[in-house]
PDB file of C-alpha atoms in Angstrom:
ATOM      1  CA  MET L1275     -16.871 -17.891 140.350  1.00 45.00           C
ATOM      2  CA  ASP L1276     -18.879 -19.840 142.953  1.00 54.00           C
ATOM      3  CA  ASP L1277     -22.097 -17.886 142.892  1.00 91.00           C
ATOM      4  CA  HIS L1278     -24.917 -19.213 140.732  1.00 96.00           C
ATOM      5  CA  ARG L1279     -25.739 -15.825 139.267  1.00 96.00           C
ATOM      6  CA  ASP L1280     -22.101 -15.177 138.468  1.00 97.00           C
ATOM      7  CA  ARG L1281     -21.898 -18.419 136.543  1.00 98.00           C
ATOM      8  CA  ILE L1282     -25.096 -17.618 134.637  1.00 98.00           C
ATOM      9  CA  ALA L1283     -23.724 -14.184 133.744  1.00 98.00           C
ATOM     10  CA  ALA L1284     -20.434 -15.727 132.634  1.00 98.00           C
ATOM     11  CA  PHE L1285     -22.323 -18.231 130.496  1.00 98.00           C
ATOM     12  CA  HIS L1286     -24.285 -15.486 128.771  1.00 98.00           C
ATOM     13  CA  GLN L1287     -21.051 -13.594 128.181  1.00 98.00           C
ATOM     14  CA  LEU L1288     -19.517 -16.607 126.429  1.00 98.00           C
ATOM     15  CA  HIS L1289     -22.359 -16.451 123.905  1.00 98.00           C
ATOM     16  CA  THR L1290     -21.725 -12.835 122.883  1.00 98.00           C
ATOM     17  CA  ALA L1291     -18.639 -13.279 120.696  1.00 98.00           C
ATOM     18  CA  GLY L1292     -16.169 -15.853 119.443  1.00 98.00           C
ATOM     19  CA  CYS L1293     -16.534 -19.620 119.677  1.00 98.00           C
ATOM     20  CA  PHE L1294     -16.129 -21.817 122.752  1.00 98.00           C
ATOM     21  CA  VAL L1295     -16.063 -25.566 123.343  1.00 98.00           C
ATOM     22  CA  MET L1296     -18.348 -26.957 126.017  1.00 98.00           C
ATOM     23  CA  PRO L1297     -17.553 -30.688 126.466  1.00 98.00           C
ATOM     24  CA  ASN L1298     -19.930 -33.124 128.117  1.00 98.00           C
ATOM     25  CA  PRO L1299     -18.861 -34.923 131.313  1.00 98.00           C
ATOM     26  CA  TRP L1300     -20.984 -37.757 132.593  1.00 98.00           C
ATOM     27  CA  ASP L1301     -20.103 -37.783 136.287  1.00 98.00           C
ATOM     28  CA  VAL L1302     -18.412 -35.657 138.939  1.00 98.00           C
ATOM     29  CA  GLY L1303     -14.932 -36.999 138.186  1.00 98.00           C
ATOM     30  CA  THR L1304     -15.053 -36.236 134.491  1.00 98.00           C
ATOM     31  CA  ALA L1305     -16.590 -32.832 135.196  1.00 98.00           C
ATOM     32  CA  ARG L1306     -13.712 -31.883 137.485  1.00 97.00           C
ATOM     33  CA  ALA L1307     -11.130 -33.255 135.061  1.00 97.00           C
ATOM     34  CA  LEU L1308     -12.551 -31.302 132.121  1.00 98.00           C
ATOM     35  CA  GLU L1309     -12.682 -28.124 134.179  1.00 97.00           C
ATOM     36  CA  ARG L1310      -9.015 -28.583 135.060  1.00 96.00           C
ATOM     37  CA  LEU L1311      -8.147 -28.905 131.385  1.00 96.00           C
ATOM     38  CA  GLY L1312      -9.327 -25.323 130.969  1.00 97.00           C
ATOM     39  CA  PHE L1313     -12.737 -25.509 129.304  1.00 98.00           C
ATOM     40  CA  PRO L1314     -14.771 -22.380 130.115  1.00 98.00           C
ATOM     41  CA  ALA L1315     -18.079 -24.249 130.455  1.00 98.00           C
ATOM     42  CA  LEU L1316     -19.419 -27.791 130.573  1.00 99.00           C
ATOM     43  CA  ALA L1317     -22.640 -29.501 129.531  1.00 98.00           C
ATOM     44  CA  THR L1318     -24.290 -32.610 130.840  1.00 98.00           C
ATOM     45  CA  THR L1319     -25.153 -35.525 128.576  1.00 98.00           C
ATOM     46  CA  SER L1320     -28.383 -37.418 129.144  1.00 97.00           C
ATOM     47  CA  ALA L1321     -26.920 -40.493 127.443  1.00 97.00           C
ATOM     48  CA  GLY L1322     -23.702 -40.466 129.459  1.00 98.00           C
ATOM     49  CA  ALA L1323     -25.628 -40.018 132.695  1.00 98.00           C
ATOM     50  CA  ALA L1324     -27.976 -42.868 131.842  1.00 98.00           C
ATOM     51  CA  TRP L1325     -25.115 -45.227 131.043  1.00 98.00           C
ATOM     52  CA  THR L1326     -23.591 -44.701 134.497  1.00 97.00           C
ATOM     53  CA  LEU L1327     -26.788 -46.263 135.867  1.00 97.00           C
ATOM     54  CA  GLY L1328     -26.869 -49.087 133.340  1.00 97.00           C
ATOM     55  CA  ARG L1329     -29.760 -47.529 131.420  1.00 97.00           C
ATOM     56  CA  THR L1330     -30.244 -46.343 127.871  1.00 95.00           C
ATOM     57  CA  ASP L1331     -30.596 -42.705 126.895  1.00 94.00           C
ATOM     58  CA  ASN L1332     -34.012 -41.229 127.724  1.00 91.00           C
ATOM     59  CA  GLU L1333     -34.585 -43.702 130.556  1.00 95.00           C
ATOM     60  CA  LEU L1334     -33.645 -41.405 133.440  1.00 96.00           C
ATOM     61  CA  THR L1335     -36.490 -40.186 135.584  1.00 97.00           C
ATOM     62  CA  LEU L1336     -36.961 -36.501 136.327  1.00 98.00           C
ATOM     63  CA  GLU L1337     -35.652 -36.955 139.855  1.00 98.00           C
ATOM     64  CA  GLN L1338     -32.583 -38.830 138.648  1.00 98.00           C
ATOM     65  CA  ALA L1339     -31.889 -36.113 136.094  1.00 98.00           C
ATOM     66  CA  LEU L1340     -32.228 -33.345 138.684  1.00 98.00           C
ATOM     67  CA  GLU L1341     -29.932 -35.201 141.079  1.00 98.00           C
ATOM     68  CA  HIS L1342     -27.373 -35.533 138.286  1.00 98.00           C
ATOM     69  CA  LEU L1343     -27.574 -31.818 137.477  1.00 98.00           C
ATOM     70  CA  ARG L1344     -27.071 -30.874 141.133  1.00 98.00           C
ATOM     71  CA  ALA L1345     -24.049 -33.157 141.355  1.00 98.00           C
ATOM     72  CA  ILE L1346     -22.328 -31.834 138.232  1.00 98.00           C
ATOM     73  CA  ALA L1347     -23.107 -28.155 138.872  1.00 98.00           C
ATOM     74  CA  GLY L1348     -21.986 -28.514 142.484  1.00 98.00           C
ATOM     75  CA  ALA L1349     -18.700 -30.165 141.565  1.00 97.00           C
ATOM     76  CA  VAL L1350     -17.233 -27.380 139.408  1.00 98.00           C
ATOM     77  CA  THR L1351     -16.945 -23.598 139.335  1.00 97.00           C
ATOM     78  CA  VAL L1352     -17.499 -23.082 135.597  1.00 98.00           C
ATOM     79  CA  PRO L1353     -20.994 -22.723 134.095  1.00 98.00           C
ATOM     80  CA  VAL L1354     -22.855 -25.961 133.393  1.00 98.00           C
ATOM     81  CA  ASN L1355     -25.497 -26.364 130.698  1.00 98.00           C
ATOM     82  CA  ALA L1356     -28.164 -29.008 131.320  1.00 98.00           C
ATOM     83  CA  ASP L1357     -29.199 -31.509 128.681  1.00 98.00           C
ATOM     84  CA  PHE L1358     -32.775 -31.447 129.939  1.00 98.00           C
ATOM     85  CA  GLN L1359     -34.097 -33.508 127.040  1.00 98.00           C
ATOM     86  CA  GLY L1360     -37.779 -32.717 126.398  1.00 97.00           C
ATOM     87  CA  GLY L1361     -38.362 -31.267 129.841  1.00 98.00           C
ATOM     88  CA  PHE L1362     -39.639 -34.638 131.108  1.00 98.00           C
ATOM     89  CA  ALA L1363     -43.173 -33.733 130.077  1.00 98.00           C
ATOM     90  CA  VAL L1364     -45.324 -33.237 127.013  1.00 98.00           C
ATOM     91  CA  GLU L1365     -47.680 -30.421 127.957  1.00 98.00           C
ATOM     92  CA  PRO L1366     -46.209 -26.916 128.130  1.00 98.00           C
ATOM     93  CA  ASP L1367     -47.409 -26.187 131.668  1.00 98.00           C
ATOM     94  CA  GLN L1368     -45.638 -29.261 133.033  1.00 98.00           C
ATOM     95  CA  VAL L1369     -42.523 -28.492 131.005  1.00 98.00           C
ATOM     96  CA  ALA L1370     -42.553 -25.089 132.703  1.00 98.00           C
ATOM     97  CA  GLU L1371     -42.762 -26.603 136.179  1.00 98.00           C
ATOM     98  CA  ASN L1372     -39.895 -28.981 135.460  1.00 98.00           C
ATOM     99  CA  VAL L1373     -37.761 -26.197 134.001  1.00 98.00           C
ATOM    100  CA  LYS L1374     -38.148 -24.318 137.269  1.00 98.00           C
ATOM    101  CA  LEU L1375     -36.849 -27.377 139.111  1.00 98.00           C
ATOM    102  CA  ALA L1376     -33.868 -27.626 136.763  1.00 98.00           C
ATOM    103  CA  ALA L1377     -33.065 -23.930 137.122  1.00 98.00           C
ATOM    104  CA  ALA L1378     -32.808 -24.440 140.887  1.00 98.00           C
ATOM    105  CA  THR L1379     -30.090 -27.111 140.604  1.00 98.00           C
ATOM    106  CA  GLY L1380     -27.281 -24.618 139.973  1.00 98.00           C
ATOM    107  CA  VAL L1381     -27.026 -24.976 136.200  1.00 98.00           C
ATOM    108  CA  ALA L1382     -26.328 -21.899 134.098  1.00 98.00           C
ATOM    109  CA  GLY L1383     -28.307 -23.056 131.074  1.00 98.00           C
ATOM    110  CA  LEU L1384     -30.652 -25.779 129.879  1.00 98.00           C
ATOM    111  CA  SER L1385     -32.070 -27.069 126.622  1.00 98.00           C
ATOM    112  CA  ILE L1386     -35.529 -28.205 125.574  1.00 98.00           C
ATOM    113  CA  GLU L1387     -35.859 -30.486 122.563  1.00 98.00           C
ATOM    114  CA  ASP L1388     -38.770 -31.335 120.299  1.00 98.00           C
ATOM    115  CA  SER L1389     -38.435 -35.116 119.890  1.00 97.00           C
ATOM    116  CA  SER L1390     -41.573 -36.963 120.989  1.00 96.00           C
ATOM    117  CA  GLY L1391     -40.187 -40.466 121.498  1.00 93.00           C
ATOM    118  CA  ASP L1392     -42.854 -41.799 119.108  1.00 93.00           C
ATOM    119  CA  GLU L1393     -41.202 -43.691 116.242  1.00 92.00           C
ATOM    120  CA  ALA L1394     -44.199 -43.083 113.960  1.00 94.00           C
ATOM    121  CA  ASP L1395     -44.263 -39.343 114.657  1.00 95.00           C
ATOM    122  CA  PRO L1396     -40.863 -38.502 116.197  1.00 97.00           C
ATOM    123  CA  LEU L1397     -41.232 -34.714 116.386  1.00 98.00           C
ATOM    124  CA  TYR L1398     -43.858 -32.865 118.357  1.00 98.00           C
ATOM    125  CA  ASP L1399     -46.415 -31.030 116.267  1.00 98.00           C
ATOM    126  CA  PHE L1400     -44.974 -27.653 115.296  1.00 98.00           C
ATOM    127  CA  ASP L1401     -47.381 -25.533 117.330  1.00 98.00           C
ATOM    128  CA  LEU L1402     -46.994 -27.709 120.426  1.00 98.00           C
ATOM    129  CA  ALA L1403     -43.205 -27.671 120.081  1.00 98.00           C
ATOM    130  CA  VAL L1404     -43.187 -23.873 119.944  1.00 98.00           C
ATOM    131  CA  GLU L1405     -45.511 -23.603 122.943  1.00 98.00           C
ATOM    132  CA  ARG L1406     -43.199 -25.873 124.922  1.00 98.00           C
ATOM    133  CA  VAL L1407     -40.259 -23.528 124.301  1.00 98.00           C
ATOM    134  CA  ARG L1408     -42.414 -20.506 125.106  1.00 98.00           C
ATOM    135  CA  ALA L1409     -43.463 -22.145 128.379  1.00 98.00           C
ATOM    136  CA  ALA L1410     -39.829 -22.878 129.220  1.00 98.00           C
ATOM    137  CA  ARG L1411     -38.961 -19.214 128.543  1.00 98.00           C
ATOM    138  CA  GLN L1412     -41.711 -18.015 130.848  1.00 98.00           C
ATOM    139  CA  ALA L1413     -40.618 -20.466 133.537  1.00 98.00           C
ATOM    140  CA  VAL L1414     -37.026 -19.214 133.400  1.00 98.00           C
ATOM    141  CA  ASP L1415     -38.243 -15.631 133.612  1.00 98.00           C
ATOM    142  CA  GLU L1416     -40.398 -16.457 136.619  1.00 98.00           C
ATOM    143  CA  THR L1417     -37.424 -17.970 138.450  1.00 98.00           C
ATOM    144  CA  GLY L1418     -35.518 -14.707 138.058  1.00 97.00           C
ATOM    145  CA  THR L1419     -32.330 -16.681 137.410  1.00 96.00           C
ATOM    146  CA  ASP L1420     -31.758 -15.748 133.737  1.00 97.00           C
ATOM    147  CA  VAL L1421     -30.674 -19.333 133.056  1.00 98.00           C
ATOM    148  CA  LEU L1422     -29.755 -19.470 129.363  1.00 98.00           C
ATOM    149  CA  LEU L1423     -32.411 -21.327 127.339  1.00 99.00           C
ATOM    150  CA  THR L1424     -31.484 -23.400 124.285  1.00 98.00           C
ATOM    151  CA  GLY L1425     -34.121 -24.558 121.824  1.00 98.00           C
ATOM    152  CA  ARG L1426     -33.283 -27.858 120.113  1.00 98.00           C
ATOM    153  CA  SER L1427     -34.786 -29.404 116.989  1.00 98.00           C
ATOM    154  CA  GLU L1428     -34.108 -33.118 116.696  1.00 98.00           C
ATOM    155  CA  GLY L1429     -35.091 -33.892 113.108  1.00 98.00           C
ATOM    156  CA  PHE L1430     -31.593 -35.001 112.092  1.00 97.00           C
ATOM    157  CA  VAL L1431     -31.435 -37.269 115.159  1.00 97.00           C
ATOM    158  CA  CYS L1432     -34.798 -38.992 114.849  1.00 96.00           C
ATOM    159  CA  GLY L1433     -35.022 -39.721 111.141  1.00 94.00           C
ATOM    160  CA  ARG L1434     -36.512 -36.463 109.821  1.00 95.00           C
ATOM    161  CA  PRO L1435     -33.444 -34.782 108.264  1.00 97.00           C
ATOM    162  CA  ASP L1436     -35.267 -31.886 106.621  1.00 97.00           C
ATOM    163  CA  ILE L1437     -33.132 -28.749 106.788  1.00 98.00           C
ATOM    164  CA  ASP L1438     -36.007 -26.445 105.813  1.00 98.00           C
ATOM    165  CA  GLU L1439     -38.238 -27.797 108.582  1.00 98.00           C
ATOM    166  CA  THR L1440     -35.355 -27.677 111.034  1.00 98.00           C
ATOM    167  CA  ILE L1441     -34.746 -24.028 110.231  1.00 98.00           C
ATOM    168  CA  ARG L1442     -38.467 -23.241 110.468  1.00 98.00           C
ATOM    169  CA  ARG L1443     -38.560 -24.752 113.944  1.00 98.00           C
ATOM    170  CA  LEU L1444     -35.367 -23.082 115.150  1.00 98.00           C
ATOM    171  CA  GLN L1445     -36.589 -19.689 113.969  1.00 98.00           C
ATOM    172  CA  ALA L1446     -39.865 -20.219 115.816  1.00 98.00           C
ATOM    173  CA  TYR L1447     -38.014 -21.288 118.978  1.00 98.00           C
ATOM    174  CA  ALA L1448     -35.905 -18.135 118.746  1.00 98.00           C
ATOM    175  CA  GLU L1449     -39.050 -16.043 118.477  1.00 98.00           C
ATOM    176  CA  ALA L1450     -40.543 -17.952 121.426  1.00 98.00           C
ATOM    177  CA  GLY L1451     -37.631 -16.885 123.619  1.00 98.00           C
ATOM    178  CA  ALA L1452     -34.788 -19.362 123.167  1.00 98.00           C
ATOM    179  CA  ASP L1453     -31.426 -17.661 123.739  1.00 98.00           C
ATOM    180  CA  CYS L1454     -29.454 -20.222 121.722  1.00 98.00           C
ATOM    181  CA  LEU L1455     -30.437 -22.632 118.932  1.00 98.00           C
ATOM    182  CA  TYR L1456     -29.253 -26.180 118.353  1.00 98.00           C
ATOM    183  CA  ALA L1457     -29.901 -28.897 115.763  1.00 98.00           C
ATOM    184  CA  PRO L1458     -27.901 -32.023 116.696  1.00 98.00           C
ATOM    185  CA  ARG L1459     -26.388 -34.216 113.977  1.00 97.00           C
ATOM    186  CA  ILE L1460     -26.036 -31.440 111.421  1.00 96.00           C
ATOM    187  CA  GLU L1461     -22.911 -32.503 109.542  1.00 93.00           C
ATOM    188  CA  SER L1462     -22.610 -30.211 106.532  1.00 95.00           C
ATOM    189  CA  ALA L1463     -21.041 -26.781 106.372  1.00 96.00           C
ATOM    190  CA  GLU L1464     -23.878 -25.638 104.134  1.00 97.00           C
ATOM    191  CA  HIS L1465     -26.483 -26.616 106.724  1.00 98.00           C
ATOM    192  CA  VAL L1466     -24.507 -25.032 109.539  1.00 98.00           C
ATOM    193  CA  THR L1467     -24.200 -21.780 107.595  1.00 98.00           C
ATOM    194  CA  ALA L1468     -27.905 -21.833 106.703  1.00 98.00           C
ATOM    195  CA  ILE L1469     -28.948 -22.260 110.332  1.00 98.00           C
ATOM    196  CA  ILE L1470     -26.634 -19.527 111.583  1.00 98.00           C
ATOM    197  CA  GLY L1471     -27.961 -17.112 108.973  1.00 98.00           C
ATOM    198  CA  ALA L1472     -31.582 -18.016 109.676  1.00 98.00           C
ATOM    199  CA  VAL L1473     -31.506 -17.389 113.432  1.00 98.00           C
ATOM    200  CA  ALA L1474     -28.989 -14.532 113.551  1.00 98.00           C
ATOM    201  CA  PRO L1475     -28.123 -12.690 115.682  1.00 98.00           C
ATOM    202  CA  LYS L1476     -28.856 -15.456 118.189  1.00 98.00           C
ATOM    203  CA  PRO L1477     -25.993 -17.913 118.763  1.00 98.00           C
ATOM    204  CA  VAL L1478     -25.916 -21.477 117.477  1.00 98.00           C
ATOM    205  CA  ASN L1479     -24.612 -24.630 119.162  1.00 98.00           C
ATOM    206  CA  LEU L1480     -22.962 -27.250 116.960  1.00 98.00           C
ATOM    207  CA  LEU L1481     -22.615 -30.888 117.971  1.00 98.00           C
ATOM    208  CA  ILE L1482     -19.291 -32.359 116.909  1.00 97.00           C
ATOM    209  CA  ASN L1483     -19.542 -36.107 117.509  1.00 94.00           C
ATOM    210  CA  ALA L1484     -17.593 -37.211 114.422  1.00 93.00           C
ATOM    211  CA  PRO L1485     -14.511 -35.808 112.660  1.00 94.00           C
ATOM    212  CA  PHE L1486     -16.411 -33.884 109.965  1.00 93.00           C
ATOM    213  CA  ILE L1487     -15.213 -30.450 111.067  1.00 96.00           C
ATOM    214  CA  SER L1488     -12.623 -28.871 113.357  1.00 97.00           C
ATOM    215  CA  VAL L1489     -13.232 -26.282 116.037  1.00 98.00           C
ATOM    216  CA  ALA L1490     -11.379 -23.681 113.961  1.00 98.00           C
ATOM    217  CA  GLU L1491     -13.485 -24.448 110.885  1.00 98.00           C
ATOM    218  CA  ALA L1492     -16.713 -24.259 112.883  1.00 98.00           C
ATOM    219  CA  ALA L1493     -15.642 -20.930 114.333  1.00 98.00           C
ATOM    220  CA  ARG L1494     -14.987 -19.562 110.844  1.00 98.00           C
ATOM    221  CA  LEU L1495     -18.553 -20.503 109.867  1.00 98.00           C
ATOM    222  CA  GLY L1496     -19.856 -18.460 112.791  1.00 98.00           C
ATOM    223  CA  VAL L1497     -20.643 -21.219 115.283  1.00 98.00           C
ATOM    224  CA  ARG L1498     -20.709 -19.752 118.781  1.00 98.00           C
ATOM    225  CA  ARG L1499     -20.790 -22.901 120.921  1.00 98.00           C
ATOM    226  CA  ILE L1500     -19.588 -26.486 120.398  1.00 98.00           C
ATOM    227  CA  SER L1501     -20.572 -29.559 122.393  1.00 98.00           C
ATOM    228  CA  VAL L1502     -19.803 -33.257 121.924  1.00 98.00           C
ATOM    229  CA  GLY L1503     -22.879 -34.908 123.443  1.00 98.00           C
ATOM    230  CA  GLY L1504     -22.257 -38.424 124.702  1.00 98.00           C
ATOM    231  CA  THR L1505     -19.195 -38.917 122.506  1.00 98.00           C
ATOM    232  CA  LEU L1506     -16.534 -38.546 125.198  1.00 98.00           C
ATOM    233  CA  ALA L1507     -18.490 -41.063 127.265  1.00 98.00           C
ATOM    234  CA  ARG L1508     -18.568 -43.445 124.295  1.00 98.00           C
ATOM    235  CA  VAL L1509     -14.821 -43.026 123.867  1.00 98.00           C
ATOM    236  CA  ALA L1510     -14.348 -44.040 127.495  1.00 98.00           C
ATOM    237  CA  TRP L1511     -16.773 -46.951 127.206  1.00 98.00           C
ATOM    238  CA  GLY L1512     -14.984 -48.050 124.033  1.00 98.00           C
ATOM    239  CA  GLY L1513     -11.669 -48.259 125.856  1.00 97.00           C
ATOM    240  CA  VAL L1514     -13.148 -50.185 128.776  1.00 98.00           C
ATOM    241  CA  LEU L1515     -15.054 -52.650 126.617  1.00 98.00           C
ATOM    242  CA  GLU L1516     -12.163 -53.360 124.241  1.00 98.00           C
ATOM    243  CA  ALA L1517      -9.728 -53.957 127.106  1.00 98.00           C
ATOM    244  CA  ALA L1518     -12.228 -56.130 128.963  1.00 98.00           C
ATOM    245  CA  LYS L1519     -13.053 -58.112 125.813  1.00 98.00           C
ATOM    246  CA  GLU L1520      -9.370 -58.841 125.252  1.00 98.00           C
ATOM    247  CA  LEU L1521      -8.996 -59.898 128.883  1.00 98.00           C
ATOM    248  CA  VAL L1522     -11.958 -62.282 128.882  1.00 98.00           C
ATOM    249  CA  GLU L1523     -11.367 -63.732 125.412  1.00 98.00           C
ATOM    250  CA  ALA L1524      -7.581 -63.856 125.116  1.00 98.00           C
ATOM    251  CA  GLY L1525      -6.410 -63.446 128.690  1.00 98.00           C
ATOM    252  CA  THR L1526      -4.046 -60.690 127.581  1.00 98.00           C
ATOM    253  CA  VAL L1527      -3.798 -57.043 128.584  1.00 97.00           C
ATOM    254  CA  SER L1528      -2.092 -55.270 125.697  1.00 97.00           C
ATOM    255  CA  ARG L1529      -4.143 -52.129 126.345  1.00 96.00           C
ATOM    256  CA  PHE L1530      -2.857 -51.768 129.901  1.00 97.00           C
ATOM    257  CA  VAL L1531      -0.055 -49.404 128.816  1.00 97.00           C
ATOM    258  CA  ASP L1532       0.462 -45.628 128.631  1.00 96.00           C
ATOM    259  CA  LEU L1533      -2.443 -45.023 130.995  1.00 96.00           C
ATOM    260  CA  PRO L1534      -3.083 -41.657 132.658  1.00 95.00           C
ATOM    261  CA  ASN L1535      -2.287 -40.898 136.272  1.00 95.00           C
ATOM    262  CA  VAL L1536      -5.865 -40.202 137.292  1.00 95.00           C
ATOM    263  CA  ASP L1537      -4.962 -39.542 140.931  1.00 95.00           C
ATOM    264  CA  ALA L1538      -2.785 -36.648 139.769  1.00 93.00           C
ATOM    265  CA  LEU L1539      -5.861 -34.920 138.349  1.00 89.00           C
ATOM    266  CA  PHE L1540      -7.424 -34.695 141.770  1.00 92.00           C
ATOM    267  CA  GLU L1541      -4.444 -34.269 144.110  1.00 87.00           C
ATOM    268  CA  ALA L1542      -5.327 -30.623 144.792  1.00 70.00           C
ATOM    269  CA  ASP L1543      -8.764 -31.723 145.984  1.00 66.00           C
ATOM    270  CA  ASP L1544      -7.122 -33.907 148.614  1.00 58.00           C
ATOM    271  CA  ALA L1545      -4.719 -31.229 149.847  1.00 53.00           C
TER     272      ALA L1545
END
């Protein structure tokens, strides 16, 4: 499955029935390792990508983000969904132009979120947010790629945890052309069920970044797609920082045991 269109078609097919897990690598190595573990699709993480450059989430430039997408999509054969944040623009016409650039990187899907970055007013005005998704839909259509578009509402991330407003926005994004809907940080079965019912028959992505639900339980609720955001990256950073802290403070290396044979993951690439 090396062709871009084949991967896009496969990604759409994954959204038609059942539930699949789409973990989030943060570099080429983790992307290849996760593919080898058998996941049918992958998704980038803006936070994980930023941390590899010593930056905080939302600090990547458009060019850095596009370079990252090209690297991840080019490293694997499974579909890759792009965490494209807010489209690296405010106005819908510029969002559209940037979406076209992202669609050309080889990704099979991308998401557009409605967080503004303004602490006083963290979500874009409703009408503007909807127009941004509509512009992204038109941009995808104009590319002719059929890249799968996900509309994200960030209220539960940025301090506006209003389930009614979240549902109102997700329904509007669905009507504006989003293929999949996503509200990160939803952590109640009741909220998950409400969102799925509100946007049906369109599929819903669930972020699992804490042990509040299992994949099997999410599937029973009707979740179509599961991602983990930057959590795998944080797990890795946690291991590195704890081992390094012990080394610098105590001079001991108790965590240097039972470590994976990372070379073995990539031996076929060297053959």
